[in-house]
Short mmCIF file of C-alpha atoms in Angstrom, two decimals:
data_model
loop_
_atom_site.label_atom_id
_atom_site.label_comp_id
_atom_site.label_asym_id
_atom_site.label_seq_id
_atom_site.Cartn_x
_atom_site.Cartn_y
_atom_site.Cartn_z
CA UNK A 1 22.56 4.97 -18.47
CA UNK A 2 24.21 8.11 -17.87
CA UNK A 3 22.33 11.05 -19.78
CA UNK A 4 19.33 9.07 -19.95
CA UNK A 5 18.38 8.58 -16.81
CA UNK A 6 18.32 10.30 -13.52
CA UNK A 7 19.17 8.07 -10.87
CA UNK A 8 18.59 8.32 -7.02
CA UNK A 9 19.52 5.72 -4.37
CA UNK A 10 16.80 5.76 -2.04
CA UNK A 11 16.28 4.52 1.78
CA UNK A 12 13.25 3.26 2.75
CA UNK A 13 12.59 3.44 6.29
CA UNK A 14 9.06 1.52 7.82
CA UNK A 15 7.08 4.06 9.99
CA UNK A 16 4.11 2.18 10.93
CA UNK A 17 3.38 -1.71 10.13
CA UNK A 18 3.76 -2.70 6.49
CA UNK A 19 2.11 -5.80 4.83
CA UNK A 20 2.13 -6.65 0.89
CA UNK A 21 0.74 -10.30 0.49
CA UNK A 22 2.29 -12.78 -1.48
CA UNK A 23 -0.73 -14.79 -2.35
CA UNK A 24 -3.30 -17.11 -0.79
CA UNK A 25 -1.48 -20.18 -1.21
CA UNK A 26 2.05 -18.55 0.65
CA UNK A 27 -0.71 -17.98 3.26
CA UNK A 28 0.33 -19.83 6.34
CA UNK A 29 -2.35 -22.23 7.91
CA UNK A 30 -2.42 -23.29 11.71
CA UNK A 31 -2.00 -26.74 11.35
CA UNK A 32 -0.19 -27.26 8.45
CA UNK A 33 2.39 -24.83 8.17
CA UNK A 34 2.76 -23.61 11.72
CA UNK A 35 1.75 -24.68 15.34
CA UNK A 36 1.63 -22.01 17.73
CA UNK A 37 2.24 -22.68 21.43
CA UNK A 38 2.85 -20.31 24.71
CA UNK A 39 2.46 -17.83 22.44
CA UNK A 40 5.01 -18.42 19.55
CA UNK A 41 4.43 -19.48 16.07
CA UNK A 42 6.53 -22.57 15.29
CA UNK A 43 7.29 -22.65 11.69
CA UNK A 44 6.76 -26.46 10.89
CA UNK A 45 10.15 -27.88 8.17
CA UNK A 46 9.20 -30.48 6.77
CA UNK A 47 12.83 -31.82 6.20
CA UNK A 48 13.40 -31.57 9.94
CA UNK A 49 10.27 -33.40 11.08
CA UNK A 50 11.47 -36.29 8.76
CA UNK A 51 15.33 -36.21 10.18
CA UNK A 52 13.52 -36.39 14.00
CA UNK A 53 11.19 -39.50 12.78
CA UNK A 54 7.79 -38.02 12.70
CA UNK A 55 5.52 -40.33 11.71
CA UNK A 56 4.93 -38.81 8.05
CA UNK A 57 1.99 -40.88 7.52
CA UNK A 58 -0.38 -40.16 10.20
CA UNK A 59 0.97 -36.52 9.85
CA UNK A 60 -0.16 -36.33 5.90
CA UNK A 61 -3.67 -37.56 7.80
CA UNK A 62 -3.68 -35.17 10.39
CA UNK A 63 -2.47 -32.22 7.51
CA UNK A 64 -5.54 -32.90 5.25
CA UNK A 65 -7.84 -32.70 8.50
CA UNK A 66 -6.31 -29.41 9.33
CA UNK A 67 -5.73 -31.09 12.67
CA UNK A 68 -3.52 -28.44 14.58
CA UNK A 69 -3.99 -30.05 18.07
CA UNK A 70 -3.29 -33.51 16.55
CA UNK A 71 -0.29 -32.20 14.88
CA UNK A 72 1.20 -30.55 18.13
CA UNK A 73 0.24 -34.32 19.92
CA UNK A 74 2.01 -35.99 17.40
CA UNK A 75 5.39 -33.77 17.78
CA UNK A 76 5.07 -33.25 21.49
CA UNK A 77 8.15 -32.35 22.27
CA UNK A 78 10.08 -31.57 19.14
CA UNK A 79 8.55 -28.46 18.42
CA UNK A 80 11.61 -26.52 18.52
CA UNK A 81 13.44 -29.42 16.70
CA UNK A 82 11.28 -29.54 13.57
CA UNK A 83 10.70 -25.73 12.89
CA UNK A 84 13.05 -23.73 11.41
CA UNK A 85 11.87 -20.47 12.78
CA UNK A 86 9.99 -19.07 15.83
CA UNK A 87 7.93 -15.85 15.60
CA UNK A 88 5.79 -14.27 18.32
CA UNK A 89 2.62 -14.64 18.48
CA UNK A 90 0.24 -11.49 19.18
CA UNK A 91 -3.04 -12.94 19.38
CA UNK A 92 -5.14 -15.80 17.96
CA UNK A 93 -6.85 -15.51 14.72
CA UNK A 94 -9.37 -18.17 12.85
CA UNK A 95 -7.71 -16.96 9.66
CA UNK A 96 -4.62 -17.75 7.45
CA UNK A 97 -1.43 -16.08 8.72
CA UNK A 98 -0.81 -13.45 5.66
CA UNK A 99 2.52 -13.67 4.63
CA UNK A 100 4.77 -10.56 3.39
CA UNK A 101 6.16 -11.25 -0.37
CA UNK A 102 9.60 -12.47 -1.05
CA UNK A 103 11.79 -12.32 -3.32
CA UNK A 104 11.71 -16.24 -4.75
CA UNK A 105 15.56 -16.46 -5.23
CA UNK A 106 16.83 -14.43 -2.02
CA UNK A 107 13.71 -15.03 -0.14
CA UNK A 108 13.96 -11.79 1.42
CA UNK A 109 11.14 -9.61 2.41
CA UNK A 110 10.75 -7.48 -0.16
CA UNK A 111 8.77 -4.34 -1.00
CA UNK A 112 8.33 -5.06 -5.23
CA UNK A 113 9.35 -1.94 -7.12
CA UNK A 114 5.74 -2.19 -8.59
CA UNK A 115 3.88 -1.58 -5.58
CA UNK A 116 5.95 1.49 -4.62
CA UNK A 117 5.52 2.29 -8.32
CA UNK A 118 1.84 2.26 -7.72
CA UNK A 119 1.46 4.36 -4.54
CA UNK A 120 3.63 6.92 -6.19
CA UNK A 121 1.45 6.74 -9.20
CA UNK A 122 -1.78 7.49 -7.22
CA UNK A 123 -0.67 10.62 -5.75
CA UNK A 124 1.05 12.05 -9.27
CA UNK A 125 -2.74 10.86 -10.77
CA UNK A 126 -4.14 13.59 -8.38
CA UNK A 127 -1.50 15.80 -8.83
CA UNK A 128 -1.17 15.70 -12.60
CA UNK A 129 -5.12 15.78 -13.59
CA UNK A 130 -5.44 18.81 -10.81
CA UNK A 131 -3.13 21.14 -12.98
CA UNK A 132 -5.94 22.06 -15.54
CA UNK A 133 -9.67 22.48 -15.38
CA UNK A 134 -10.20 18.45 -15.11
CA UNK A 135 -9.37 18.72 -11.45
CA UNK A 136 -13.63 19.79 -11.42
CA UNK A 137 -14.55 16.82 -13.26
CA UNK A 138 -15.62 14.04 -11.20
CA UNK A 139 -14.74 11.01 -13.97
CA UNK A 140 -11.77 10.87 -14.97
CA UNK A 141 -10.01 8.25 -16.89
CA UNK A 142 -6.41 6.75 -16.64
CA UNK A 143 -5.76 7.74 -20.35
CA UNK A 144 -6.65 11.56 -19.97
CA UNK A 145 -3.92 11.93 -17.08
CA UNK A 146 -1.03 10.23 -18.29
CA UNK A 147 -1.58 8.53 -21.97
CA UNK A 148 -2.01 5.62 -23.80
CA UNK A 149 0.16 2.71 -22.99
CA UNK A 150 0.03 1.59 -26.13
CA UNK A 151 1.34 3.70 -28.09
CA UNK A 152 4.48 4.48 -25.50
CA UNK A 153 2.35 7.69 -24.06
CA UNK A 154 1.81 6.38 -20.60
CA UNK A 155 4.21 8.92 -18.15
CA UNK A 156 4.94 6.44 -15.70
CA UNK A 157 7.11 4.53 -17.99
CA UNK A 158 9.78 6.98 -17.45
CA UNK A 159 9.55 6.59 -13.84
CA UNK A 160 11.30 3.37 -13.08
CA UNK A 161 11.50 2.01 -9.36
CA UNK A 162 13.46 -0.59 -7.83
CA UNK A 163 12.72 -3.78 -5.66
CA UNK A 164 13.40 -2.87 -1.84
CA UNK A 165 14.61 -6.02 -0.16
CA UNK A 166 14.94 -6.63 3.82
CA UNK A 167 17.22 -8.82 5.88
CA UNK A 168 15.91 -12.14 5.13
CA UNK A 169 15.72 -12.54 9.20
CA UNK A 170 14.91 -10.19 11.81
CA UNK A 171 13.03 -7.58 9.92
CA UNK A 172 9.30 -9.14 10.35
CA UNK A 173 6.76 -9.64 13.16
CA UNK A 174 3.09 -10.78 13.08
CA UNK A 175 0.56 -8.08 13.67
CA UNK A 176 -2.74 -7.89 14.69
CA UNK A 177 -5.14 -6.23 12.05
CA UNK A 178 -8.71 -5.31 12.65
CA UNK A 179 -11.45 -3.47 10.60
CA UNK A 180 -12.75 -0.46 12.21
CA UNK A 181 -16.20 0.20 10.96
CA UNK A 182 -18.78 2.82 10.50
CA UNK A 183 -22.54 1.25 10.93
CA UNK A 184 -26.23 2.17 10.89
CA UNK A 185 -26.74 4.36 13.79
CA UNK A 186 -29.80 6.07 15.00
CA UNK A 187 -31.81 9.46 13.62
CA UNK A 188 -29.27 11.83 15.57
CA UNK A 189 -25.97 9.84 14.10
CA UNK A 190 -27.04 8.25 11.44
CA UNK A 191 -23.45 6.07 10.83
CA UNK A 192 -21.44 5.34 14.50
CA UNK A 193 -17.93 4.13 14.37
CA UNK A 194 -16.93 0.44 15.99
CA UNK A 195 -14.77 -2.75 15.75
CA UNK A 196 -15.90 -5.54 13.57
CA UNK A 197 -15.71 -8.33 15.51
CA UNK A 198 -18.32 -10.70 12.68
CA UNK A 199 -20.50 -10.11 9.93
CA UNK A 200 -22.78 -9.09 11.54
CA UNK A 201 -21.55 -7.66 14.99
CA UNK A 202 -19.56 -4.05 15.21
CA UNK A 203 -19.73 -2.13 18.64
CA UNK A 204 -16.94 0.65 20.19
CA UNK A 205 -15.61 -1.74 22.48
CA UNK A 206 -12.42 -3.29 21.00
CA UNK A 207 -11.41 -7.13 21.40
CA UNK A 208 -8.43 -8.45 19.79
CA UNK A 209 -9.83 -11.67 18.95
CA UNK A 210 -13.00 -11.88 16.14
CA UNK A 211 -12.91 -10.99 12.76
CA UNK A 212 -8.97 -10.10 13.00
CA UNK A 213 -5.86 -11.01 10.62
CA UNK A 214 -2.70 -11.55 11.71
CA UNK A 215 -0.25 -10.26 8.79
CA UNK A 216 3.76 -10.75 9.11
CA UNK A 217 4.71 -6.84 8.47
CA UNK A 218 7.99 -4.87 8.14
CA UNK A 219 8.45 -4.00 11.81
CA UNK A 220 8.32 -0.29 12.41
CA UNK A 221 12.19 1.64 12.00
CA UNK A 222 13.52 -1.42 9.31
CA UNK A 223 15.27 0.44 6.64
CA UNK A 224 16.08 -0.90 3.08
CA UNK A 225 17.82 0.88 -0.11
CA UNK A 226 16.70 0.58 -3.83
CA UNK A 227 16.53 3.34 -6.35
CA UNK A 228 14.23 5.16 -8.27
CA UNK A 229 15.28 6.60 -11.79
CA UNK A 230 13.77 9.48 -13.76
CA UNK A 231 14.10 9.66 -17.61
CA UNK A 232 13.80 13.30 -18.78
CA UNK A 233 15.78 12.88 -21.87
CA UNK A 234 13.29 9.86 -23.36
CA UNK A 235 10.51 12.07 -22.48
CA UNK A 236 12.01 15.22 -24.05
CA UNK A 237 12.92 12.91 -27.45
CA UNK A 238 9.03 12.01 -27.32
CA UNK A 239 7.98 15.66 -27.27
CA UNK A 240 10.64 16.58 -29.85
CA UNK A 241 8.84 13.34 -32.02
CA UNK A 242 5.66 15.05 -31.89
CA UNK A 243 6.80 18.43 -32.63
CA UNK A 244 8.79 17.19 -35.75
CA UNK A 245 5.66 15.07 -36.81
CA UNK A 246 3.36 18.19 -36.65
CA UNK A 247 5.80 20.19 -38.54
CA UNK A 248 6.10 17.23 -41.33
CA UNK A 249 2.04 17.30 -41.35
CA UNK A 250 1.90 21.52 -42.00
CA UNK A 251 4.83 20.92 -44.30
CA UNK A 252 2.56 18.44 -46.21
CA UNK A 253 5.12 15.96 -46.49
CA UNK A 254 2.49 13.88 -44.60
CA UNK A 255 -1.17 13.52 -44.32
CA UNK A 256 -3.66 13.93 -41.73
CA UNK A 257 -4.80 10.08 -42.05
CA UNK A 258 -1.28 9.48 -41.17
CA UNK A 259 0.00 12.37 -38.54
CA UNK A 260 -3.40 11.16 -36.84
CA UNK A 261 -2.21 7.60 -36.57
CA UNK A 262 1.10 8.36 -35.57
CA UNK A 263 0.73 11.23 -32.84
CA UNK A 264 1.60 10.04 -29.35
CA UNK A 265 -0.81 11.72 -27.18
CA UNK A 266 0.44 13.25 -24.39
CA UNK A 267 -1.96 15.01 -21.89
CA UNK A 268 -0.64 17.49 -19.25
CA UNK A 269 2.84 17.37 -20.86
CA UNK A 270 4.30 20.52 -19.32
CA UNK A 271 3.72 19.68 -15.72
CA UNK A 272 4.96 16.04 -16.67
CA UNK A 273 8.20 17.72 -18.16
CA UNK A 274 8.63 19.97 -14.66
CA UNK A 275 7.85 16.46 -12.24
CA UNK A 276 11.23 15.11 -14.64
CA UNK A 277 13.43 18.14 -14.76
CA UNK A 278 13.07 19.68 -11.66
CA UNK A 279 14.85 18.59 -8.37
CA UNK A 280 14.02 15.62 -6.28
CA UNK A 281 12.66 18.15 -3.44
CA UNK A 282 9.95 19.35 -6.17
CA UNK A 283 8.49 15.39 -6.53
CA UNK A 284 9.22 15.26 -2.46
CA UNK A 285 6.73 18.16 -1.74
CA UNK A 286 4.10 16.67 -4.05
CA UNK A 287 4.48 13.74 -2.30
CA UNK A 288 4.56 15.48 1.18
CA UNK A 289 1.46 17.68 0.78
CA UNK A 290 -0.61 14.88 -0.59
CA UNK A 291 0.07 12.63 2.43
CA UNK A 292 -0.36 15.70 4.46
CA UNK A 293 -3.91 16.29 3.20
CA UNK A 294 -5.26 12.78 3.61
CA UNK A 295 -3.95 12.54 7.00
CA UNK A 296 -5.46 15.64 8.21
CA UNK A 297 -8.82 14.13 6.59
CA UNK A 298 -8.16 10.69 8.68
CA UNK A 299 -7.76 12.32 11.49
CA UNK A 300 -11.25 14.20 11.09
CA UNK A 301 -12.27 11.10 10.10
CA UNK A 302 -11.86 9.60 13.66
CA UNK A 303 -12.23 12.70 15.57
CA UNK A 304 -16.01 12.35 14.23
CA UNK A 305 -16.68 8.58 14.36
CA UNK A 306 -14.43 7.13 16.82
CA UNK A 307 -15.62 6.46 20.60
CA UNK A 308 -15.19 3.82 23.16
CA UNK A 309 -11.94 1.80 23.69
CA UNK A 310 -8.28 3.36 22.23
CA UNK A 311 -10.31 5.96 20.68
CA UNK A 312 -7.24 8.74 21.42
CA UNK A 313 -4.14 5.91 20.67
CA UNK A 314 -5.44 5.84 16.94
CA UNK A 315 -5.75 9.77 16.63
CA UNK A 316 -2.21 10.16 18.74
CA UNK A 317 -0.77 7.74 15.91
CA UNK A 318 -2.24 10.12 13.46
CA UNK A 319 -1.13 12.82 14.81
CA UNK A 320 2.20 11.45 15.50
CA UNK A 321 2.85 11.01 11.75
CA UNK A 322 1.61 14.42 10.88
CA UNK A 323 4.26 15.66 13.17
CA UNK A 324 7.07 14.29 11.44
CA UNK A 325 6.88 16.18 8.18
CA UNK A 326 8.17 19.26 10.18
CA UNK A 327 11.48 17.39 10.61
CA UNK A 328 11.98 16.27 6.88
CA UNK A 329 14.70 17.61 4.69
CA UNK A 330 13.83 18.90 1.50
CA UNK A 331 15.09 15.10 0.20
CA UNK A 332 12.50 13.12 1.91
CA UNK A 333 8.98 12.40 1.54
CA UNK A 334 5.90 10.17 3.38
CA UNK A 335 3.74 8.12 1.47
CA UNK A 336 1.53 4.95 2.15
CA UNK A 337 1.43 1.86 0.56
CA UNK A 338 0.12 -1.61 1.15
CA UNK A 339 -2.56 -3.28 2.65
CA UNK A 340 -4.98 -1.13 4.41
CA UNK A 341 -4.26 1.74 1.64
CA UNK A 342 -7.89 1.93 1.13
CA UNK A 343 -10.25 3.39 -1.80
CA UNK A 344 -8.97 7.05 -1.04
CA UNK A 345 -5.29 6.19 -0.97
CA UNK A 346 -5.27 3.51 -3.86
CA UNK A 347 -7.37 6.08 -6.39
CA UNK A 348 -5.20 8.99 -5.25
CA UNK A 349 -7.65 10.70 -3.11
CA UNK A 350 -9.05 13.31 -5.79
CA UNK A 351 -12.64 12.55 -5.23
CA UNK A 352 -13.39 13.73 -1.67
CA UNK A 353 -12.31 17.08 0.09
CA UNK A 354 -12.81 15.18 3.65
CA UNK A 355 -14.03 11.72 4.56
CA UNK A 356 -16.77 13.19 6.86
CA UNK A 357 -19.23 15.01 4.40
CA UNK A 358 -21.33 13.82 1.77
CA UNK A 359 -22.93 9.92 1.65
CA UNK A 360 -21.18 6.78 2.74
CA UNK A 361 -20.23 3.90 0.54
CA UNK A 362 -22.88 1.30 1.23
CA UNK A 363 -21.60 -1.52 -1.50
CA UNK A 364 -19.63 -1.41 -4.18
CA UNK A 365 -21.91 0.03 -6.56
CA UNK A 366 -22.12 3.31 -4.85
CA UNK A 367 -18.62 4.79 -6.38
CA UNK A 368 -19.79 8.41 -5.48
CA UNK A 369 -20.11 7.33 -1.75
CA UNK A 370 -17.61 7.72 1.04
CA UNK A 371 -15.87 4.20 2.06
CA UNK A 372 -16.39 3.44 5.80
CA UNK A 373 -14.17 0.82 6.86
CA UNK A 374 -10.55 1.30 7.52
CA UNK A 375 -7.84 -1.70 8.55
CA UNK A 376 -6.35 -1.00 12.22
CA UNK A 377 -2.22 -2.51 12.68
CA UNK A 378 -2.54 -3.41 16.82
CA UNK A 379 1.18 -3.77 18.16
CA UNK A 380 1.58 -5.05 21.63
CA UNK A 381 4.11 -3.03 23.38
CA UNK A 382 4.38 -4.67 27.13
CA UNK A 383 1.33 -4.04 28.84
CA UNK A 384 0.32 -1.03 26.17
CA UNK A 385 -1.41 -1.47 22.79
CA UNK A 386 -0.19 0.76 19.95
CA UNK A 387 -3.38 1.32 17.64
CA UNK A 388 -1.71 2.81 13.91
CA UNK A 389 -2.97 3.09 10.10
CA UNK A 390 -0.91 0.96 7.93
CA UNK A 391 2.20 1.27 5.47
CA UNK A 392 3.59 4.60 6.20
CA UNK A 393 6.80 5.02 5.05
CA UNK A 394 9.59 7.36 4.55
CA UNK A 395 11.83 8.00 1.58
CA UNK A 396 15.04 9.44 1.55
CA UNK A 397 16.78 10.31 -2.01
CA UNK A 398 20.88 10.49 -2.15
CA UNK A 399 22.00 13.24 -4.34
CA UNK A 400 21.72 11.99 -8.04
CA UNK A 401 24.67 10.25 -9.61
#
């Protein structure tokens, strides 16, 4: 709506693997939706397997038994026939195959304007509550950053953002995830870094196989456009509502039983009224500096507590990203979104001033404490292993219509 909203079309390009799950149930099981051989995933059709008379009888059997090596028996040599796509495999796993969301008319891959919505919404949390004196106080609440919802306060209402779909072929792969984590060390290190490979067995020495999930992720370089709209003028018409309201109120013309009740509270409103008026490039360095920051701290992070196998490939990836903000125009911005976002990235990162100091989180009781585990995206590159923290992306805004 032209003088309402601000609109930017907006490329989204993948910089290191992206997952965002669609569900348990969407979850592919070994088996039952898929048979993997020489490694390749073969995507079982049902549809297909009827046209090439599989027995669909003994297959329901062999289904509820979660029978994978009866299943591949019974197809033999149909495999190709009776899937109706191949992926490659990069390792085994025990677990469900986690499947990236769709969209459930297009079924395209598909980043939901929600979850973009929600990474953004971290780092203007942090950004926001750090412009006054709350920035010191260590509980802070949703409602004294950006308002009440319902009462039409909240400020990310007049941030809208748009679906991001992929090709609906082409633009996944199936990664390799693993937890790194920090354990009980010894009087000198009290907390060592290592690779989870069970409950109750981490060490430095890195296996692919163990305690791993294999997601399907945006591959690295896909690029997908959507838009992202701003709406000053709304916001503006709520802070001329308030102004008129108080003015009714000291003109008596209302009372204070009713001004109280019909006030829209709106904390912070003067930094929220720069974030809509000002240039893209202003919301892009926000953006920028925030993702700069907890980088810098991850990379700390593992400087301190990583040792043993790929210990440099994760810090190079690090330090590969932190690199590229030097070669960003003033129209672009980094953020992370996804699975393996983590406590510090999904709260906005306000708590901590590095991930290195202070107590680590032991359980989830402990919300003063440091988290210690961190999700690991392993890419098989020929003979070389590409070790990288998840769902790093880049944006790229088109001058406003």
């Amino acid at each position: 709506m032209s003088g309402i909203n601000t609109k930017y079309t907006v490329t989204l390009k993948v910089l290191t693997p992206l997952f965002i799950g669609q569900g348990i149930e969407k979850d592919w099981v070994k088996g039952i939706d898929y048979i993997d051989k020489d490694n390749t995933l073969y995507h079982l059709d049902l549809s297909k397997m009827q046209e090439a008379d599989i027995d669909m009888d003994k297959l329901a059997r062999l289904f509820s038994e979660q029978n994978a090596a009866g299943v591949g028996q019974l197809i033999g040599d149909k495999l190709a026939n009776v899937s109706d796509f191949q992926l490659s495999m990069p390792c085994e796993s025990s677990n469900p195959i986690r499947t990236f969301f769709r969209n459930q008319y297009t079924q395209c891959p598909t980043i939901p304007g929600s979850s973009l919505k929600g990474a953004i919404r971290s780092i203007l949390f942090t950004y926001i509550r750090n412009t006054e004196e709350t920035k010191e106080t260590k509980e802070t609440k949703n409602e004294e950053v950006f308002g009440k919802l319902r009462n039409g306060g909240d400020f990310m209402r007049f941030i809208r953002v748009g679906d991001f779909a992929f090709p609906e072929t082409g633009s996944t792969q199936l990664t390799n995830t693993k937890i790194y984590n920090l354990h009980r060390g010894n009087n000198e290190q009290p907390w060592l870094g290592g690779w989870k490979h069970d409950t109750r067995s981490t060490n430095k020495e890195f296996k692919d196989k163990g305690f791993n999930t294999i997601c399907e992720c945006i591959s690295n370089d896909s690029t997908a456009i959507g838009s992202i709209l701003l709406s000053p003028t709304l916001f503006n018409a709520l802070l001329k509502y308030n102004t008129e309201l108080e003015q009714k109120y000291k003109d008596g013309k209302v009372d204070q039983k009713y001004y109280e009740r019909n006030r829209i509270d709106i904390p912070h409103k003067d930094a929220k009224k720069r974030l809509l008026e000002e240039d893209i490039k202003d919301l892009c360095d926000i953006i920028n500096r925030h993702t700069m920051n907890y980088l810098t701290k991850e990379l700390a992070f593992f400087e301190k507590f990583i040792d043993g196998t790929h210990a440099d490939t994760i810090k190079e990836a690090i330090d590969t990203l932190l690199h590229m903000f030097a070669s960003l125009q003033p129209n672009e911005c980094i953020l992370k979104l996804g699975a393996g976002s983590g406590f510090h990235s999904i709260t906005g990162d306000w708590q901590f001033d590095d991930f290195v100091s202070g107590e680590l989180r032991r359980d989830k009781d402990h919300q003063n404490n440091l988290p210690k585990s961190r999700k690991i995206a392993i890419t098989q590159k020929g003979e070389k292993c590409t070790f990288e923290l998840m769902g790093f992306i880049k944006l790229t805004f088109a001058k406003k219509e």
